[in-house]
Amino acid sequence: MTADVSELYALRLNLGKPGDHVILPDVISKEPLAPVVRMRDDDWMLIVKWTLYAMINAEELGVTSKNIDEALNRRKPDVMRLVGTEGAYGEELGLTKDWAVRIIRNVGNYGEVYERNVGAQSRLKIPRGLQPALERRRDSIRAADQVTGR
């Protein structure tokens, strides 16, 4: 049987003995799952798009729902822009300066949301696809932080 990875994991849940069935690790396509908005609602589309970007950036920067308050005091420019202590990105979207902080505090970064809803903490248990690239990015950010003392 072949289908989108998320569909395969969902179908497996409905089988009599889901644990007796294996989903092969080979993925032959990259079809990202992303939010969908109603056509011609450009303002809402921008908010949804930038919310997704903020959640992805938070994960790359190591900012989570558990350490978001600590992140508010960091002096690293990328983190300062994310949490609204530098720039006016939220206001340009018609939101408050701390809009991303509220999202991350309440729902988490992209990885936290993924794991809770479709990943290891969910019934589906879908493994992350391009995770190694994200891990390398996070490791390089941490190494740069250690060098600069940020």
PDB file of C-alpha atoms in Angstrom:
ATOM      1  CA  MET A   1       0.000   0.000   0.000  1.00  0.00           C
ATOM      2  CA  THR A   2       1.300   3.483  -0.790  1.00  0.00           C
ATOM      3  CA  ALA A   3       0.040   6.896   0.281  1.00  0.00           C
ATOM      4  CA  ASP A   4       1.125  10.086   2.000  1.00  0.00           C
ATOM      5  CA  VAL A   5       3.050   9.210   5.191  1.00  0.00           C
ATOM      6  CA  SER A   6       0.475  10.845   7.458  1.00  0.00           C
ATOM      7  CA  GLU A   7      -2.312   8.907   5.744  1.00  0.00           C
ATOM      8  CA  LEU A   8      -0.456   5.610   6.200  1.00  0.00           C
ATOM      9  CA  TYR A   9      -0.006   6.221   9.928  1.00  0.00           C
ATOM     10  CA  ALA A  10      -3.677   7.188  10.310  1.00  0.00           C
ATOM     11  CA  LEU A  11      -4.850   4.116   8.372  1.00  0.00           C
ATOM     12  CA  ARG A  12      -2.654   1.852  10.498  1.00  0.00           C
ATOM     13  CA  LEU A  13      -4.454   3.064  13.652  1.00  0.00           C
ATOM     14  CA  ASN A  14      -7.715   1.580  12.312  1.00  0.00           C
ATOM     15  CA  LEU A  15      -6.299  -1.915  11.807  1.00  0.00           C
ATOM     16  CA  GLY A  16      -7.133  -4.691  14.262  1.00  0.00           C
ATOM     17  CA  LYS A  17      -3.510  -4.991  15.402  1.00  0.00           C
ATOM     18  CA  PRO A  18      -1.717  -1.741  14.394  1.00  0.00           C
ATOM     19  CA  GLY A  19       1.562  -2.903  15.955  1.00  0.00           C
ATOM     20  CA  ASP A  20       1.687  -5.882  13.579  1.00  0.00           C
ATOM     21  CA  HIS A  21       2.056  -3.541  10.576  1.00  0.00           C
ATOM     22  CA  VAL A  22       5.197  -1.686   9.555  1.00  0.00           C
ATOM     23  CA  ILE A  23       5.456   1.553   7.633  1.00  0.00           C
ATOM     24  CA  LEU A  24       8.673   1.485   5.639  1.00  0.00           C
ATOM     25  CA  PRO A  25      11.077   4.361   6.346  1.00  0.00           C
ATOM     26  CA  ASP A  26      11.722   5.114   2.671  1.00  0.00           C
ATOM     27  CA  VAL A  27       9.901   8.274   1.636  1.00  0.00           C
ATOM     28  CA  ILE A  28       9.645   8.901  -2.100  1.00  0.00           C
ATOM     29  CA  SER A  29       8.214  12.413  -1.932  1.00  0.00           C
ATOM     30  CA  LYS A  30       8.313  15.503   0.251  1.00  0.00           C
ATOM     31  CA  GLU A  31       4.831  16.827   0.871  1.00  0.00           C
ATOM     32  CA  PRO A  32       4.897  19.251   3.774  1.00  0.00           C
ATOM     33  CA  LEU A  33       1.816  19.557   5.925  1.00  0.00           C
ATOM     34  CA  ALA A  34       0.873  23.183   6.419  1.00  0.00           C
ATOM     35  CA  PRO A  35      -2.081  25.297   7.496  1.00  0.00           C
ATOM     36  CA  VAL A  36      -4.769  26.184   4.985  1.00  0.00           C
ATOM     37  CA  VAL A  37      -6.749  29.424   4.954  1.00  0.00           C
ATOM     38  CA  ARG A  38      -9.781  30.646   3.075  1.00  0.00           C
ATOM     39  CA  MET A  39      -9.146  32.250  -0.309  1.00  0.00           C
ATOM     40  CA  ARG A  40      -8.998  36.053  -0.448  1.00  0.00           C
ATOM     41  CA  ASP A  41      -8.365  36.428   3.287  1.00  0.00           C
ATOM     42  CA  ASP A  42      -4.911  37.910   2.812  1.00  0.00           C
ATOM     43  CA  ASP A  43      -4.571  39.445   6.280  1.00  0.00           C
ATOM     44  CA  TRP A  44      -5.366  36.126   7.977  1.00  0.00           C
ATOM     45  CA  MET A  45      -3.081  34.269   5.555  1.00  0.00           C
ATOM     46  CA  LEU A  46      -0.155  36.539   6.537  1.00  0.00           C
ATOM     47  CA  ILE A  47      -0.782  35.952  10.249  1.00  0.00           C
ATOM     48  CA  VAL A  48      -0.987  32.172   9.770  1.00  0.00           C
ATOM     49  CA  LYS A  49       2.132  32.147   7.575  1.00  0.00           C
ATOM     50  CA  TRP A  50       4.203  34.248   9.995  1.00  0.00           C
ATOM     51  CA  THR A  51       2.964  32.193  12.942  1.00  0.00           C
ATOM     52  CA  LEU A  52       4.308  29.061  11.251  1.00  0.00           C
ATOM     53  CA  TYR A  53       7.611  30.840  10.501  1.00  0.00           C
ATOM     54  CA  ALA A  54       7.882  31.979  14.143  1.00  0.00           C
ATOM     55  CA  MET A  55       7.270  28.436  15.404  1.00  0.00           C
ATOM     56  CA  ILE A  56       9.920  27.025  13.048  1.00  0.00           C
ATOM     57  CA  ASN A  57      12.407  29.770  13.981  1.00  0.00           C
ATOM     58  CA  ALA A  58      11.746  29.170  17.669  1.00  0.00           C
ATOM     59  CA  GLU A  59      12.609  25.493  17.249  1.00  0.00           C
ATOM     60  CA  GLU A  60      15.785  26.319  15.306  1.00  0.00           C
ATOM     61  CA  LEU A  61      16.827  28.784  18.018  1.00  0.00           C
ATOM     62  CA  GLY A  62      16.065  26.341  20.831  1.00  0.00           C
ATOM     63  CA  VAL A  63      13.194  28.453  22.185  1.00  0.00           C
ATOM     64  CA  THR A  64      10.422  26.315  23.693  1.00  0.00           C
ATOM     65  CA  SER A  65       7.258  26.786  25.704  1.00  0.00           C
ATOM     66  CA  LYS A  66       9.317  25.904  28.774  1.00  0.00           C
ATOM     67  CA  ASN A  67      12.171  28.412  28.260  1.00  0.00           C
ATOM     68  CA  ILE A  68      10.332  31.282  26.520  1.00  0.00           C
ATOM     69  CA  ASP A  69      10.616  33.539  29.585  1.00  0.00           C
ATOM     70  CA  GLU A  70      14.384  33.032  29.630  1.00  0.00           C
ATOM     71  CA  ALA A  71      14.493  33.813  25.887  1.00  0.00           C
ATOM     72  CA  LEU A  72      12.970  37.247  26.584  1.00  0.00           C
ATOM     73  CA  ASN A  73      16.264  38.229  28.253  1.00  0.00           C
ATOM     74  CA  ARG A  74      18.613  36.936  25.550  1.00  0.00           C
ATOM     75  CA  ARG A  75      20.682  39.459  23.606  1.00  0.00           C
ATOM     76  CA  LYS A  76      20.945  37.403  20.421  1.00  0.00           C
ATOM     77  CA  PRO A  77      19.381  39.428  17.549  1.00  0.00           C
ATOM     78  CA  ASP A  78      17.465  36.447  16.066  1.00  0.00           C
ATOM     79  CA  VAL A  79      15.903  35.664  19.444  1.00  0.00           C
ATOM     80  CA  MET A  80      15.206  39.350  20.153  1.00  0.00           C
ATOM     81  CA  ARG A  81      13.308  39.669  16.861  1.00  0.00           C
ATOM     82  CA  LEU A  82      11.382  36.467  17.608  1.00  0.00           C
ATOM     83  CA  VAL A  83      10.267  37.579  21.076  1.00  0.00           C
ATOM     84  CA  GLY A  84       9.569  41.170  20.021  1.00  0.00           C
ATOM     85  CA  THR A  85      12.260  42.955  22.021  1.00  0.00           C
ATOM     86  CA  GLU A  86      13.759  44.190  18.734  1.00  0.00           C
ATOM     87  CA  GLY A  87      11.864  45.406  15.688  1.00  0.00           C
ATOM     88  CA  ALA A  88       8.143  45.889  15.110  1.00  0.00           C
ATOM     89  CA  TYR A  89       7.274  42.725  13.199  1.00  0.00           C
ATOM     90  CA  GLY A  90       4.115  41.944  15.145  1.00  0.00           C
ATOM     91  CA  GLU A  91       2.837  45.463  14.772  1.00  0.00           C
ATOM     92  CA  GLU A  92       3.402  45.291  11.005  1.00  0.00           C
ATOM     93  CA  LEU A  93       0.967  42.351  10.991  1.00  0.00           C
ATOM     94  CA  GLY A  94      -1.555  44.224  13.142  1.00  0.00           C
ATOM     95  CA  LEU A  95      -0.539  42.209  16.233  1.00  0.00           C
ATOM     96  CA  THR A  96       1.225  43.058  19.478  1.00  0.00           C
ATOM     97  CA  LYS A  97       5.026  43.006  19.781  1.00  0.00           C
ATOM     98  CA  ASP A  98       4.855  39.841  21.892  1.00  0.00           C
ATOM     99  CA  TRP A  99       2.540  37.856  19.595  1.00  0.00           C
ATOM    100  CA  ALA A 100       5.133  35.121  18.969  1.00  0.00           C
ATOM    101  CA  VAL A 101       5.858  34.836  22.700  1.00  0.00           C
ATOM    102  CA  ARG A 102       2.159  34.219  23.349  1.00  0.00           C
ATOM    103  CA  ILE A 103       2.014  31.517  20.689  1.00  0.00           C
ATOM    104  CA  ILE A 104       5.154  29.736  21.846  1.00  0.00           C
ATOM    105  CA  ARG A 105       4.168  29.987  25.520  1.00  0.00           C
ATOM    106  CA  ASN A 106       0.687  28.561  24.846  1.00  0.00           C
ATOM    107  CA  VAL A 107       1.237  25.979  22.095  1.00  0.00           C
ATOM    108  CA  GLY A 108       5.008  25.578  21.739  1.00  0.00           C
ATOM    109  CA  ASN A 109       7.493  25.754  18.905  1.00  0.00           C
ATOM    110  CA  TYR A 110       7.064  23.714  15.712  1.00  0.00           C
ATOM    111  CA  GLY A 111       8.749  20.615  17.149  1.00  0.00           C
ATOM    112  CA  GLU A 112       6.640  20.662  20.305  1.00  0.00           C
ATOM    113  CA  VAL A 113       3.421  20.985  18.301  1.00  0.00           C
ATOM    114  CA  TYR A 114       4.509  18.280  15.858  1.00  0.00           C
ATOM    115  CA  GLU A 115       5.425  15.774  18.566  1.00  0.00           C
ATOM    116  CA  ARG A 116       2.230  16.388  20.518  1.00  0.00           C
ATOM    117  CA  ASN A 117      -0.154  16.168  17.552  1.00  0.00           C
ATOM    118  CA  VAL A 118       1.346  13.676  15.097  1.00  0.00           C
ATOM    119  CA  GLY A 119       4.762  12.692  16.476  1.00  0.00           C
ATOM    120  CA  ALA A 120       6.078  10.559  19.310  1.00  0.00           C
ATOM    121  CA  GLN A 121       3.646  11.908  21.924  1.00  0.00           C
ATOM    122  CA  SER A 122       0.585  11.266  19.729  1.00  0.00           C
ATOM    123  CA  ARG A 123      -1.243   8.094  18.797  1.00  0.00           C
ATOM    124  CA  LEU A 124       0.092   8.397  15.235  1.00  0.00           C
ATOM    125  CA  LYS A 125       3.784   8.444  16.247  1.00  0.00           C
ATOM    126  CA  ILE A 126       4.950   9.755  12.853  1.00  0.00           C
ATOM    127  CA  PRO A 127       8.741  10.300  12.868  1.00  0.00           C
ATOM    128  CA  ARG A 128      10.042  13.682  11.747  1.00  0.00           C
ATOM    129  CA  GLY A 129      11.223  13.710   8.146  1.00  0.00           C
ATOM    130  CA  LEU A 130      14.138  16.088   7.571  1.00  0.00           C
ATOM    131  CA  GLN A 131      15.118  16.230  11.233  1.00  0.00           C
ATOM    132  CA  PRO A 132      18.902  15.786  10.747  1.00  0.00           C
ATOM    133  CA  ALA A 133      19.153  19.102   8.870  1.00  0.00           C
ATOM    134  CA  LEU A 134      17.344  20.871  11.708  1.00  0.00           C
ATOM    135  CA  GLU A 135      19.598  19.219  14.295  1.00  0.00           C
ATOM    136  CA  ARG A 136      22.714  20.388  12.412  1.00  0.00           C
ATOM    137  CA  ARG A 137      21.302  23.934  12.260  1.00  0.00           C
ATOM    138  CA  ARG A 138      20.534  23.899  15.997  1.00  0.00           C
ATOM    139  CA  ASP A 139      24.025  22.557  16.791  1.00  0.00           C
ATOM    140  CA  SER A 140      25.672  25.306  14.720  1.00  0.00           C
ATOM    141  CA  ILE A 141      23.558  27.975  16.473  1.00  0.00           C
ATOM    142  CA  ARG A 142      24.532  26.594  19.896  1.00  0.00           C
ATOM    143  CA  ALA A 143      28.224  26.522  18.907  1.00  0.00           C
ATOM    144  CA  ALA A 144      28.050  30.131  17.672  1.00  0.00           C
ATOM    145  CA  ASP A 145      26.310  31.152  20.923  1.00  0.00           C
ATOM    146  CA  GLN A 146      29.116  29.610  22.971  1.00  0.00           C
ATOM    147  CA  VAL A 147      31.756  31.452  20.952  1.00  0.00           C
ATOM    148  CA  THR A 148      29.986  34.817  21.194  1.00  0.00           C
ATOM    149  CA  GLY A 149      28.753  34.285  24.755  1.00  0.00           C
ATOM    150  CA  ARG A 150      25.109  35.013  23.835  1.00  0.00           C
TER     151      ARG A 150
END
